[in-house]
Amino acid sequence: MKINKEKRFFSIKKEEILKPGFLFYMGIVFLLSCLLFSCCSSGEQVTFRYRSAVKKIEKMFAANCIKNNFSGSVQICYKNSILFNRSYGYSNREFGIPNIPETRFMIGSITKQMTAAAVMLLKDNGRLSLDDKLDRYFPYLSGAGSVSVRELLMHCAGIERESKEVNSIFKIARSSAEKWFDAAPKFQIDIYKYYYENNASYIMRQKKPAGRELRSLKYAFHCLGFNNDLPFLSVSDGVEYLLKQEKRFSTNAHTFCYSNYGYMILGAVIEKASGMKYEKFLTENFFLPLDMNETGFGYNKSTTPLLAQGYYEYAENDFFNPFKQDAVVNMPDYVNTYAWPSSAGMVYSTTSDLIKWQRGLKTILSAESIDEMFRGTCSISKKSLSRYGFGTYVALQEINNVKRKMYWHDGVIYNFNSIIASFAYDDLQIAILSDQMNGYDFYEWPKKIAEIIFSYSNDYRGDDDFFDNTDDKMNS
């Protein structure tokens, strides 16, 4: 069959090209094309350039939804553009409510970075010194004169992870405990030999658990809302109660020992130095200026829209051991977070707000304070790839054969798992929040994301240095 070339679609005769009008119209088309491309935001251009990287990241999280039962939200910002913003799974499993980018998650110990930033702002404003001893704020406490604010920030104050046994397990009203007997029929309370006294109004402990058993017991009681009737209305209320029971501090300082209790004390220091509640100070000085409108405090589903449901996962034959997980109990709608974790882990947020936090903190704190926070002063252990600054870990990661600093912190609370990571010199920020996840693979995800993105970048440079060697004195 012979094709008529004159009628072929898009065919142009030579004499038509030579017409003056044709060149004019083709010029208009060219200018409109240029205008259309220039109207695209820089973010759209960046996203277009890294579209293959985005597809690989999508496949990575699709696989994690299967392998790790991942449920949560992920946001990645690169070169001032949102490269990736996805949600997976459910914010409430019972009612099948899906997670969305606006879902709010408890962020656990990422709160510590915010507490550290608040301390540094007070330092910038001359309201406290990092070398202040704690007896300035708690004069009644024996041994407080040997502990400084700086040591608390680095987990080098010789303070154990949680408050001592007598302070952390409170008297529990029988009416509060019995409602859980039906919810968890195999509630193994007998293995800890509890009994009721005072006309059965309180449940008291007979056996003294130790180590991990104690932490598991305290955490289980707290998750189940057993301490919601405590009269604490501020961070200082909870901390003052604990400190008055404590009576004295250990003098075994200068060695890294991760401590929620230490960061709870820092929250009380913030309130004393600022004359404001912890929440108000952070909101007015950080969250409002950074437009973090989806970030707040405490676990209270009745007053917090879009807050994901928290869970307590347990083993049916060992209810108080969260390290064994066979079944799930929903968290109550409200938990008194002034009792624990307070300023060590009481914040909820979204991935979008945590990206704003990572990008905007340098606009609020002085350059000197930013440098101190993210320097990685304290050695954690000989095996660890990370060091600790003030409310942040610093790790030297080898990515695509190039060494790069990663600033990060994680959070684990009420079955929420979270991690934020920043490769600041490359303008890459990552926020991952979850209300369900199996295992600890998520600690590797920021590095894997960076490997994917940087493999498409031609302006990636490495770090020659890591830490100032003089900082090793903190662990000597």
CSV table of C-alpha atoms in Angstrom, one decimal:
chain,number,residue,atom,x,y,z
A,1,MET,CA,0.0,0.0,0.0
A,2,LYS,CA,1.4,3.4,-1.1
A,3,ILE,CA,1.4,6.1,1.6
A,4,ASN,CA,0.4,9.6,0.5
A,5,LYS,CA,3.3,11.6,2.1
A,6,GLU,CA,1.3,14.9,1.6
A,7,LYS,CA,-1.4,13.6,4.0
A,8,ARG,CA,0.9,12.0,6.5
A,9,PHE,CA,0.2,13.3,10.0
A,10,PHE,CA,2.6,16.1,11.1
A,11,SER,CA,4.2,16.2,7.6
A,12,ILE,CA,5.4,19.7,6.6
A,13,LYS,CA,6.2,20.8,3.1
A,14,LYS,CA,9.4,22.8,2.4
A,15,GLU,CA,7.4,25.7,0.9
A,16,GLU,CA,5.3,25.9,4.1
A,17,ILE,CA,8.4,26.3,6.3
A,18,LEU,CA,9.6,29.2,4.1
A,19,LYS,CA,6.4,31.1,4.7
A,20,PRO,CA,7.0,34.1,7.0
A,21,GLY,CA,4.0,33.3,9.2
A,22,PHE,CA,5.2,29.7,10.0
A,23,LEU,CA,8.5,30.9,11.6
A,24,PHE,CA,6.6,33.4,13.6
A,25,TYR,CA,4.2,30.8,15.0
A,26,MET,CA,7.0,28.3,15.7
A,27,GLY,CA,8.7,31.0,17.7
A,28,ILE,CA,5.6,31.6,19.8
A,29,VAL,CA,5.4,27.8,20.5
A,30,PHE,CA,9.1,27.8,21.6
A,31,LEU,CA,8.6,30.8,23.9
A,32,LEU,CA,5.5,29.2,25.5
A,33,SER,CA,7.4,26.0,26.1
A,34,CYS,CA,10.2,27.9,27.8
A,35,LEU,CA,7.7,29.8,29.9
A,36,LEU,CA,5.9,26.6,30.9
A,37,PHE,CA,9.1,25.0,32.1
A,38,SER,CA,10.2,28.2,33.9
A,39,CYS,CA,6.9,28.3,35.8
A,40,CYS,CA,7.6,25.0,37.4
A,41,SER,CA,8.7,25.4,41.0
A,42,SER,CA,12.2,24.4,41.8
A,43,GLY,CA,10.7,21.7,43.9
A,44,GLU,CA,8.9,20.2,40.9
A,45,GLN,CA,12.1,20.3,38.9
A,46,VAL,CA,14.0,18.6,41.7
A,47,THR,CA,11.3,15.9,42.0
A,48,PHE,CA,11.3,15.4,38.2
A,49,ARG,CA,15.1,15.0,38.3
A,50,TYR,CA,15.0,12.4,41.0
A,51,ARG,CA,11.8,10.6,39.8
A,52,SER,CA,13.8,7.3,39.5
A,53,ALA,CA,15.0,7.7,43.1
A,54,VAL,CA,11.5,8.3,44.3
A,55,LYS,CA,10.3,5.1,42.5
A,56,LYS,CA,13.1,3.1,44.3
A,57,ILE,CA,12.1,4.6,47.7
A,58,GLU,CA,8.4,3.7,46.9
A,59,LYS,CA,9.5,0.1,46.3
A,60,MET,CA,11.5,0.1,49.5
A,61,PHE,CA,8.6,1.0,51.7
A,62,ALA,CA,6.2,-1.2,49.8
A,63,ALA,CA,8.5,-4.1,50.7
A,64,ASN,CA,8.8,-2.9,54.3
A,65,CYS,CA,5.0,-2.9,54.6
A,66,ILE,CA,5.2,-6.6,53.9
A,67,LYS,CA,8.4,-7.6,55.7
A,68,ASN,CA,8.1,-5.3,58.7
A,69,ASN,CA,4.4,-4.8,58.9
A,70,PHE,CA,5.1,-1.1,58.6
A,71,SER,CA,2.3,1.3,59.3
A,72,GLY,CA,3.0,5.0,59.4
A,73,SER,CA,4.2,8.1,57.4
A,74,VAL,CA,7.4,9.0,55.6
A,75,GLN,CA,8.5,12.4,54.4
A,76,ILE,CA,11.8,13.3,52.7
A,77,CYS,CA,13.0,16.8,51.9
A,78,TYR,CA,16.0,17.3,49.5
A,79,LYS,CA,17.4,20.6,48.5
A,80,ASN,CA,14.4,22.5,49.9
A,81,SER,CA,11.9,20.4,48.1
A,82,ILE,CA,9.6,17.7,49.3
A,83,LEU,CA,10.8,14.6,47.4
A,84,PHE,CA,8.6,12.0,49.1
A,85,ASN,CA,5.5,12.2,51.2
A,86,ARG,CA,3.6,8.9,51.7
A,87,SER,CA,1.5,7.2,54.4
A,88,TYR,CA,0.9,3.5,54.9
A,89,GLY,CA,-1.4,1.3,57.0
A,90,TYR,CA,-3.8,2.4,59.7
A,91,SER,CA,-3.9,5.0,62.5
A,92,ASN,CA,-6.6,2.8,64.1
A,93,ARG,CA,-6.6,-0.9,63.3
A,94,GLU,CA,-10.0,-1.6,64.9
A,95,PHE,CA,-11.9,0.9,62.8
A,96,GLY,CA,-9.7,0.7,59.7
A,97,ILE,CA,-8.8,4.4,59.7
A,98,PRO,CA,-5.9,4.9,57.3
A,99,ASN,CA,-2.8,6.9,58.1
A,100,ILE,CA,-2.5,10.1,56.1
A,101,PRO,CA,0.4,12.7,56.0
A,102,GLU,CA,-1.5,14.7,58.7
A,103,THR,CA,-1.7,11.8,61.1
A,104,ARG,CA,-0.1,12.7,64.4
A,105,PHE,CA,2.2,10.2,66.1
A,106,MET,CA,3.8,10.2,69.5
A,107,ILE,CA,7.5,10.7,68.8
A,108,GLY,CA,9.0,9.4,72.0
A,109,SER,CA,12.6,10.3,72.6
A,110,ILE,CA,12.8,12.7,69.6
A,111,THR,CA,11.3,15.0,72.3
A,112,LYS,CA,14.8,15.0,73.8
A,113,GLN,CA,16.1,17.1,70.9
A,114,MET,CA,13.4,19.6,71.5
A,115,THR,CA,14.2,19.7,75.3
A,116,ALA,CA,17.9,20.2,74.5
A,117,ALA,CA,17.1,23.0,72.1
A,118,ALA,CA,15.0,24.7,74.7
A,119,VAL,CA,18.0,24.6,77.1
A,120,MET,CA,20.3,26.0,74.5
A,121,LEU,CA,17.9,28.9,73.8
A,122,LEU,CA,17.8,29.7,77.5
A,123,LYS,CA,21.6,29.7,77.4
A,124,ASP,CA,21.6,32.0,74.4
A,125,ASN,CA,19.3,34.4,76.3
A,126,GLY,CA,21.5,34.3,79.4
A,127,ARG,CA,18.8,32.6,81.6
A,128,LEU,CA,21.1,29.7,82.5
A,129,SER,CA,24.6,28.3,81.9
A,130,LEU,CA,25.4,24.8,80.8
A,131,ASP,CA,27.8,24.6,83.7
A,132,ASP,CA,25.1,25.3,86.2
A,133,LYS,CA,24.9,22.6,88.9
A,134,LEU,CA,21.6,21.2,89.7
A,135,ASP,CA,21.6,22.4,93.3
A,136,ARG,CA,20.8,25.8,91.8
A,137,TYR,CA,17.4,24.5,90.9
A,138,PHE,CA,17.0,21.7,93.5
A,139,PRO,CA,18.8,22.9,96.6
A,140,TYR,CA,17.2,20.2,98.8
A,141,LEU,CA,18.7,17.4,96.8
A,142,SER,CA,21.9,15.9,98.1
A,143,GLY,CA,24.6,15.3,95.5
A,144,ALA,CA,22.9,17.8,93.0
A,145,GLY,CA,26.0,20.0,93.3
A,146,SER,CA,28.0,17.4,91.4
A,147,VAL,CA,25.7,17.3,88.4
A,148,SER,CA,25.7,19.9,85.7
A,149,VAL,CA,23.2,20.8,83.0
A,150,ARG,CA,25.8,20.0,80.4
A,151,GLU,CA,26.2,16.5,81.7
A,152,LEU,CA,22.4,15.9,81.7
A,153,LEU,CA,22.3,17.0,78.1
A,154,MET,CA,24.9,14.4,77.1
A,155,HIS,CA,23.5,11.6,79.3
A,156,CYS,CA,26.8,11.8,81.3
A,157,ALA,CA,25.4,12.7,84.7
A,158,GLY,CA,25.5,9.3,86.3
A,159,ILE,CA,21.7,9.2,86.5
A,160,GLU,CA,20.0,5.8,85.7
A,161,ARG,CA,17.7,5.4,82.7
A,162,GLU,CA,14.5,5.6,84.8
A,163,SER,CA,13.7,6.8,88.3
A,164,LYS,CA,14.3,4.3,91.1
A,165,GLU,CA,11.8,1.5,91.9
A,166,VAL,CA,10.2,3.2,94.8
A,167,ASN,CA,9.5,6.3,92.7
A,168,SER,CA,8.4,4.8,89.5
A,169,ILE,CA,5.7,2.3,90.5
A,170,PHE,CA,2.8,4.1,92.2
A,171,LYS,CA,0.0,2.9,94.3
A,172,ILE,CA,-2.7,1.7,91.8
A,173,ALA,CA,-6.3,2.0,92.6
A,174,ARG,CA,-8.1,-1.4,92.4
A,175,SER,CA,-10.9,0.3,90.3
A,176,SER,CA,-8.2,1.3,87.7
A,177,ALA,CA,-6.7,-2.2,87.6
A,178,GLU,CA,-9.8,-4.3,87.5
A,179,LYS,CA,-11.0,-2.9,84.2
A,180,TRP,CA,-8.0,-4.5,82.5
A,181,PHE,CA,-8.7,-7.9,83.8
A,182,ASP,CA,-11.5,-8.3,81.3
A,183,ALA,CA,-9.6,-6.7,78.5
A,184,ALA,CA,-6.6,-9.0,79.1
A,185,PRO,CA,-8.0,-12.3,80.7
A,186,LYS,CA,-4.5,-13.7,81.0
A,187,PHE,CA,-3.2,-10.7,82.9
A,188,GLN,CA,-0.4,-12.4,84.8
A,189,ILE,CA,-0.5,-10.2,87.9
A,190,ASP,CA,0.1,-13.2,90.2
A,191,ILE,CA,3.7,-13.7,88.9
A,192,TYR,CA,4.6,-10.5,90.7
A,193,LYS,CA,2.7,-11.4,93.9
A,194,TYR,CA,0.5,-8.4,94.4
A,195,TYR,CA,-2.1,-8.0,97.1
A,196,TYR,CA,-4.7,-5.5,98.1
A,197,GLU,CA,-4.7,-3.6,101.4
A,198,ASN,CA,-6.6,-0.8,103.1
A,199,ASN,CA,-10.0,-2.3,102.4
A,200,ALA,CA,-8.8,-3.4,98.9
A,201,SER,CA,-8.4,0.2,97.8
A,202,TYR,CA,-4.8,-0.1,96.6
A,203,ILE,CA,-2.8,-2.8,94.8
A,204,MET,CA,0.6,-3.1,96.4
A,205,ARG,CA,3.8,-4.8,95.4
A,206,GLN,CA,5.2,-7.7,97.5
A,207,LYS,CA,8.0,-8.9,95.3
A,208,LYS,CA,10.8,-6.6,94.3
A,209,PRO,CA,11.5,-7.0,90.5
A,210,ALA,CA,14.9,-6.1,89.2
A,211,GLY,CA,16.5,-4.7,86.1
A,212,ARG,CA,14.5,-5.2,82.8
A,213,GLU,CA,11.6,-6.8,84.8
A,214,LEU,CA,11.1,-3.6,86.7
A,215,ARG,CA,11.2,-1.4,83.6
A,216,SER,CA,8.8,-3.7,81.8
A,217,LEU,CA,6.5,-3.6,84.8
A,218,LYS,CA,6.5,0.1,85.1
A,219,TYR,CA,6.0,0.6,81.4
A,220,ALA,CA,3.1,-1.8,81.2
A,221,PHE,CA,1.4,-0.1,84.2
A,222,HIS,CA,1.9,3.3,82.6
A,223,CYS,CA,0.7,2.2,79.2
A,224,LEU,CA,-2.5,0.8,80.7
A,225,GLY,CA,-3.3,4.2,82.3
A,226,PHE,CA,-2.8,3.1,85.9
A,227,ASN,CA,-1.3,6.4,86.9
A,228,ASN,CA,-3.9,8.7,85.2
A,229,ASP,CA,-5.2,9.8,88.6
A,230,LEU,CA,-2.0,11.4,89.7
A,231,PRO,CA,-2.4,15.1,90.5
A,232,PHE,CA,0.5,16.2,88.3
A,233,LEU,CA,-0.3,19.3,86.1
A,234,SER,CA,3.2,20.1,84.8
A,235,VAL,CA,6.6,18.7,84.1
A,236,SER,CA,7.9,20.1,87.4
A,237,ASP,CA,5.1,18.5,89.4
A,238,GLY,CA,6.1,15.0,88.3
A,239,VAL,CA,9.9,15.7,88.5
A,240,GLU,CA,9.6,17.3,92.0
A,241,TYR,CA,7.7,14.3,93.3
A,242,LEU,CA,10.3,11.9,92.0
A,243,LEU,CA,13.3,14.0,93.2
A,244,LYS,CA,11.9,14.3,96.7
A,245,GLN,CA,11.8,10.5,96.9
A,246,GLU,CA,15.3,10.2,95.4
A,247,LYS,CA,17.0,12.1,98.2
A,248,ARG,CA,20.4,12.1,96.4
A,249,PHE,CA,22.2,11.7,93.1
A,250,SER,CA,24.9,9.3,92.3
A,251,THR,CA,28.4,10.8,91.7
A,252,ASN,CA,29.2,8.3,89.0
A,253,ALA,CA,29.2,10.8,86.2
A,254,HIS,CA,31.3,11.5,83.0
A,255,THR,CA,30.3,8.2,81.4
A,256,PHE,CA,27.5,7.9,78.8
A,257,CYS,CA,24.4,6.3,80.3
A,258,TYR,CA,21.2,7.0,78.4
A,259,SER,CA,18.7,8.5,80.8
A,260,ASN,CA,15.0,9.4,80.3
A,261,TYR,CA,15.1,10.5,84.0
A,262,GLY,CA,17.8,13.0,83.2
A,263,TYR,CA,15.8,14.6,80.4
A,264,MET,CA,12.8,14.8,82.6
A,265,ILE,CA,14.9,16.8,85.1
A,266,LEU,CA,16.0,19.1,82.3
A,267,GLY,CA,12.3,19.8,81.6
A,268,ALA,CA,11.9,21.0,85.2
A,269,VAL,CA,15.1,23.1,84.8
A,270,ILE,CA,13.5,24.8,81.7
A,271,GLU,CA,10.4,25.7,83.7
A,272,LYS,CA,12.4,27.1,86.6
A,273,ALA,CA,14.8,29.1,84.3
A,274,SER,CA,12.1,30.4,82.0
A,275,GLY,CA,9.2,30.9,84.5
A,276,MET,CA,7.0,29.2,81.9
A,277,LYS,CA,5.5,25.7,81.6
A,278,TYR,CA,7.6,23.4,79.4
A,279,GLU,CA,4.9,23.2,76.8
A,280,LYS,CA,4.3,26.9,76.5
A,281,PHE,CA,8.1,27.7,76.2
A,282,LEU,CA,8.5,25.2,73.4
A,283,THR,CA,5.3,26.3,71.6
A,284,GLU,CA,6.0,30.0,71.7
A,285,ASN,CA,9.7,29.9,71.0
A,286,PHE,CA,9.9,27.0,68.5
A,287,PHE,CA,6.7,25.5,67.2
A,288,LEU,CA,4.9,28.8,66.4
A,289,PRO,CA,7.9,30.4,64.7
A,290,LEU,CA,8.5,27.3,62.6
A,291,ASP,CA,4.9,26.9,61.7
A,292,MET,CA,4.7,23.5,63.4
A,293,ASN,CA,0.9,23.6,63.9
A,294,GLU,CA,0.4,19.9,64.1
A,295,THR,CA,2.8,19.4,67.0
A,296,GLY,CA,1.8,19.2,70.7
A,297,PHE,CA,2.1,17.4,74.0
A,298,GLY,CA,0.7,14.4,75.7
A,299,TYR,CA,-1.4,11.4,74.8
A,300,ASN,CA,-5.0,12.5,74.9
A,301,LYS,CA,-7.2,11.3,72.0
A,302,SER,CA,-10.2,13.2,73.0
A,303,THR,CA,-8.4,16.6,72.6
A,304,THR,CA,-6.0,15.8,69.8
A,305,PRO,CA,-7.4,15.4,66.3
A,306,LEU,CA,-5.8,12.8,64.0
A,307,LEU,CA,-3.8,11.3,66.8
A,308,ALA,CA,-3.0,7.7,66.0
A,309,GLN,CA,-4.1,5.0,68.3
A,310,GLY,CA,-1.4,3.7,70.7
A,311,TYR,CA,-1.1,0.0,71.7
A,312,TYR,CA,0.5,-2.2,74.3
A,313,GLU,CA,1.7,-5.4,72.8
A,314,TYR,CA,2.4,-8.3,75.1
A,315,ALA,CA,2.9,-12.0,75.4
A,316,GLU,CA,-0.2,-13.9,76.6
A,317,ASN,CA,1.9,-15.9,79.2
A,318,ASP,CA,4.0,-12.9,80.3
A,319,PHE,CA,1.8,-9.8,80.3
A,320,PHE,CA,4.5,-7.4,81.7
A,321,ASN,CA,7.1,-8.2,79.2
A,322,PRO,CA,6.8,-5.9,76.1
A,323,PHE,CA,9.8,-7.8,74.5
A,324,LYS,CA,7.5,-10.7,73.9
A,325,GLN,CA,4.6,-9.8,71.6
A,326,ASP,CA,1.6,-12.2,71.0
A,327,ALA,CA,-1.4,-9.9,71.5
A,328,VAL,CA,-2.4,-6.3,71.7
A,329,VAL,CA,-4.3,-4.1,74.1
A,330,ASN,CA,-5.4,-0.6,73.0
A,331,MET,CA,-3.9,2.3,75.0
A,332,PRO,CA,-6.5,4.2,77.0
A,333,ASP,CA,-7.7,7.5,75.5
A,334,TYR,CA,-5.6,9.4,78.0
A,335,VAL,CA,-2.3,8.9,79.7
A,336,ASN,CA,-0.8,11.2,82.3
A,337,THR,CA,2.5,12.0,80.6
A,338,TYR,CA,3.6,14.4,83.3
A,339,ALA,CA,4.3,11.2,85.4
A,340,TRP,CA,6.4,9.7,82.6
A,341,PRO,CA,7.9,10.3,80.0
A,342,SER,CA,7.4,14.0,80.6
A,343,SER,CA,10.1,16.1,78.7
A,344,ALA,CA,11.9,13.0,77.7
A,345,GLY,CA,9.2,11.8,75.4
A,346,MET,CA,5.7,13.5,75.7
A,347,VAL,CA,5.6,15.3,72.3
A,348,TYR,CA,3.4,14.2,69.3
A,349,SER,CA,4.0,15.5,65.8
A,350,THR,CA,3.7,14.8,62.0
A,351,THR,CA,6.4,14.1,59.4
A,352,SER,CA,5.8,17.5,57.9
A,353,ASP,CA,6.4,19.3,61.2
A,354,LEU,CA,9.5,17.3,61.9
A,355,ILE,CA,11.0,18.3,58.6
A,356,LYS,CA,10.3,21.9,59.5
A,357,TRP,CA,12.0,21.3,62.8
A,358,GLN,CA,15.2,19.9,61.3
A,359,ARG,CA,15.4,22.7,58.7
A,360,GLY,CA,14.4,25.6,60.9
A,361,LEU,CA,16.2,25.0,64.2
A,362,LYS,CA,19.3,27.0,63.0
A,363,THR,CA,17.1,30.1,62.5
A,364,ILE,CA,16.2,30.2,66.2
A,365,LEU,CA,19.4,29.1,68.0
A,366,SER,CA,22.8,30.8,67.8
A,367,ALA,CA,25.4,29.2,65.5
A,368,GLU,CA,27.4,28.4,68.6
A,369,SER,CA,24.5,26.5,70.2
A,370,ILE,CA,23.8,24.6,67.0
A,371,ASP,CA,27.5,23.6,66.9
A,372,GLU,CA,27.4,22.4,70.5
A,373,MET,CA,24.2,20.4,70.0
A,374,PHE,CA,25.3,18.6,66.9
A,375,ARG,CA,29.0,18.1,67.6
A,376,GLY,CA,28.8,14.6,68.9
A,377,THR,CA,30.8,15.2,72.0
A,378,CYS,CA,30.2,12.1,74.1
A,379,SER,CA,31.4,8.6,73.1
A,380,ILE,CA,28.7,6.0,73.6
A,381,SER,CA,30.7,2.8,73.4
A,382,LYS,CA,33.6,1.3,71.4
A,383,LYS,CA,31.2,-0.6,69.3
A,384,SER,CA,28.8,2.2,68.5
A,385,LEU,CA,29.0,4.1,65.2
A,386,SER,CA,27.4,7.1,66.7
A,387,ARG,CA,28.3,9.6,69.3
A,388,TYR,CA,25.9,11.8,71.4
A,389,GLY,CA,25.7,15.6,71.4
A,390,PHE,CA,22.9,17.4,73.1
A,391,GLY,CA,19.6,15.6,72.2
A,392,THR,CA,21.1,14.1,69.0
A,393,TYR,CA,23.2,11.3,67.8
A,394,VAL,CA,26.0,11.9,65.3
A,395,ALA,CA,27.1,9.1,63.0
A,396,LEU,CA,29.7,9.0,60.3
A,397,GLN,CA,28.1,6.9,57.5
A,398,GLU,CA,29.8,5.6,54.5
A,399,ILE,CA,27.4,6.1,51.6
A,400,ASN,CA,28.3,5.2,48.1
A,401,ASN,CA,32.0,5.1,49.1
A,402,VAL,CA,31.8,8.6,50.5
A,403,LYS,CA,31.8,9.4,54.2
A,404,ARG,CA,29.1,11.7,55.4
A,405,LYS,CA,27.8,12.9,58.8
A,406,MET,CA,24.2,11.9,59.7
A,407,TYR,CA,22.5,13.7,62.6
A,408,TRP,CA,19.6,11.6,64.0
A,409,HIS,CA,17.4,10.6,66.9
A,410,ASP,CA,14.9,7.9,67.4
A,411,GLY,CA,11.8,7.4,69.6
A,412,VAL,CA,10.0,4.3,70.9
A,413,ILE,CA,6.9,4.7,73.0
A,414,TYR,CA,3.4,3.1,73.2
A,415,ASN,CA,4.2,0.9,70.2
A,416,PHE,CA,5.1,4.1,68.2
A,417,ASN,CA,8.5,4.0,66.5
A,418,SER,CA,10.0,7.1,65.0
A,419,ILE,CA,13.3,8.4,63.6
A,420,ILE,CA,14.5,11.7,62.1
A,421,ALA,CA,17.8,12.0,60.2
A,422,SER,CA,19.5,14.9,58.6
A,423,PHE,CA,22.5,15.0,56.2
A,424,ALA,CA,22.8,18.7,56.8
A,425,TYR,CA,25.7,19.4,54.4
A,426,ASP,CA,23.7,17.9,51.6
A,427,ASP,CA,20.4,19.5,52.6
A,428,LEU,CA,18.6,16.2,53.0
A,429,GLN,CA,16.1,15.7,55.9
A,430,ILE,CA,14.1,12.5,56.6
A,431,ALA,CA,11.2,11.9,59.0
A,432,ILE,CA,9.7,8.4,59.6
A,433,LEU,CA,6.8,7.9,62.1
A,434,SER,CA,5.1,4.6,62.8
A,435,ASP,CA,2.3,3.2,64.9
A,436,GLN,CA,3.2,-0.4,64.1
A,437,MET,CA,6.4,-2.0,63.0
A,438,ASN,CA,8.2,-5.3,63.5
A,439,GLY,CA,11.8,-5.4,64.4
A,440,TYR,CA,14.4,-2.7,64.3
A,441,ASP,CA,15.2,-2.4,60.6
A,442,PHE,CA,14.0,1.2,60.6
A,443,TYR,CA,17.3,2.3,62.1
A,444,GLU,CA,18.8,1.4,58.7
A,445,TRP,CA,16.2,3.2,56.6
A,446,PRO,CA,17.7,6.7,56.6
A,447,LYS,CA,21.0,5.4,55.3
A,448,LYS,CA,19.3,3.4,52.6
A,449,ILE,CA,17.3,6.4,51.5
A,450,ALA,CA,20.4,8.6,51.4
A,451,GLU,CA,22.2,5.9,49.3
A,452,ILE,CA,19.3,6.0,46.7
A,453,ILE,CA,19.1,9.8,46.5
A,454,PHE,CA,22.9,10.4,46.5
A,455,SER,CA,23.4,7.9,43.7
A,456,TYR,CA,21.5,10.3,41.4
A,457,SER,CA,23.4,13.4,42.6
A,458,ASN,CA,26.5,14.7,40.9
A,459,ASP,CA,27.3,17.4,43.5
A,460,TYR,CA,27.8,15.1,46.5
A,461,ARG,CA,31.0,15.7,48.6
A,462,GLY,CA,32.4,13.9,51.5
A,463,ASP,CA,33.6,14.9,55.0
A,464,ASP,CA,37.3,14.7,55.9
A,465,ASP,CA,36.8,15.0,59.6
A,466,PHE,CA,34.3,13.6,62.1
A,467,PHE,CA,34.8,14.7,65.7
A,468,ASP,CA,37.2,16.9,67.6
A,469,ASN,CA,39.5,14.4,69.3
A,470,THR,CA,39.6,16.5,72.5
A,471,ASP,CA,35.9,15.6,73.0
A,472,ASP,CA,37.0,12.1,74.0
A,473,LYS,CA,37.8,13.4,77.5
A,474,MET,CA,34.2,13.0,78.4
A,475,ASN,CA,34.5,9.2,78.3
A,476,SER,CA,38.0,8.9,79.7
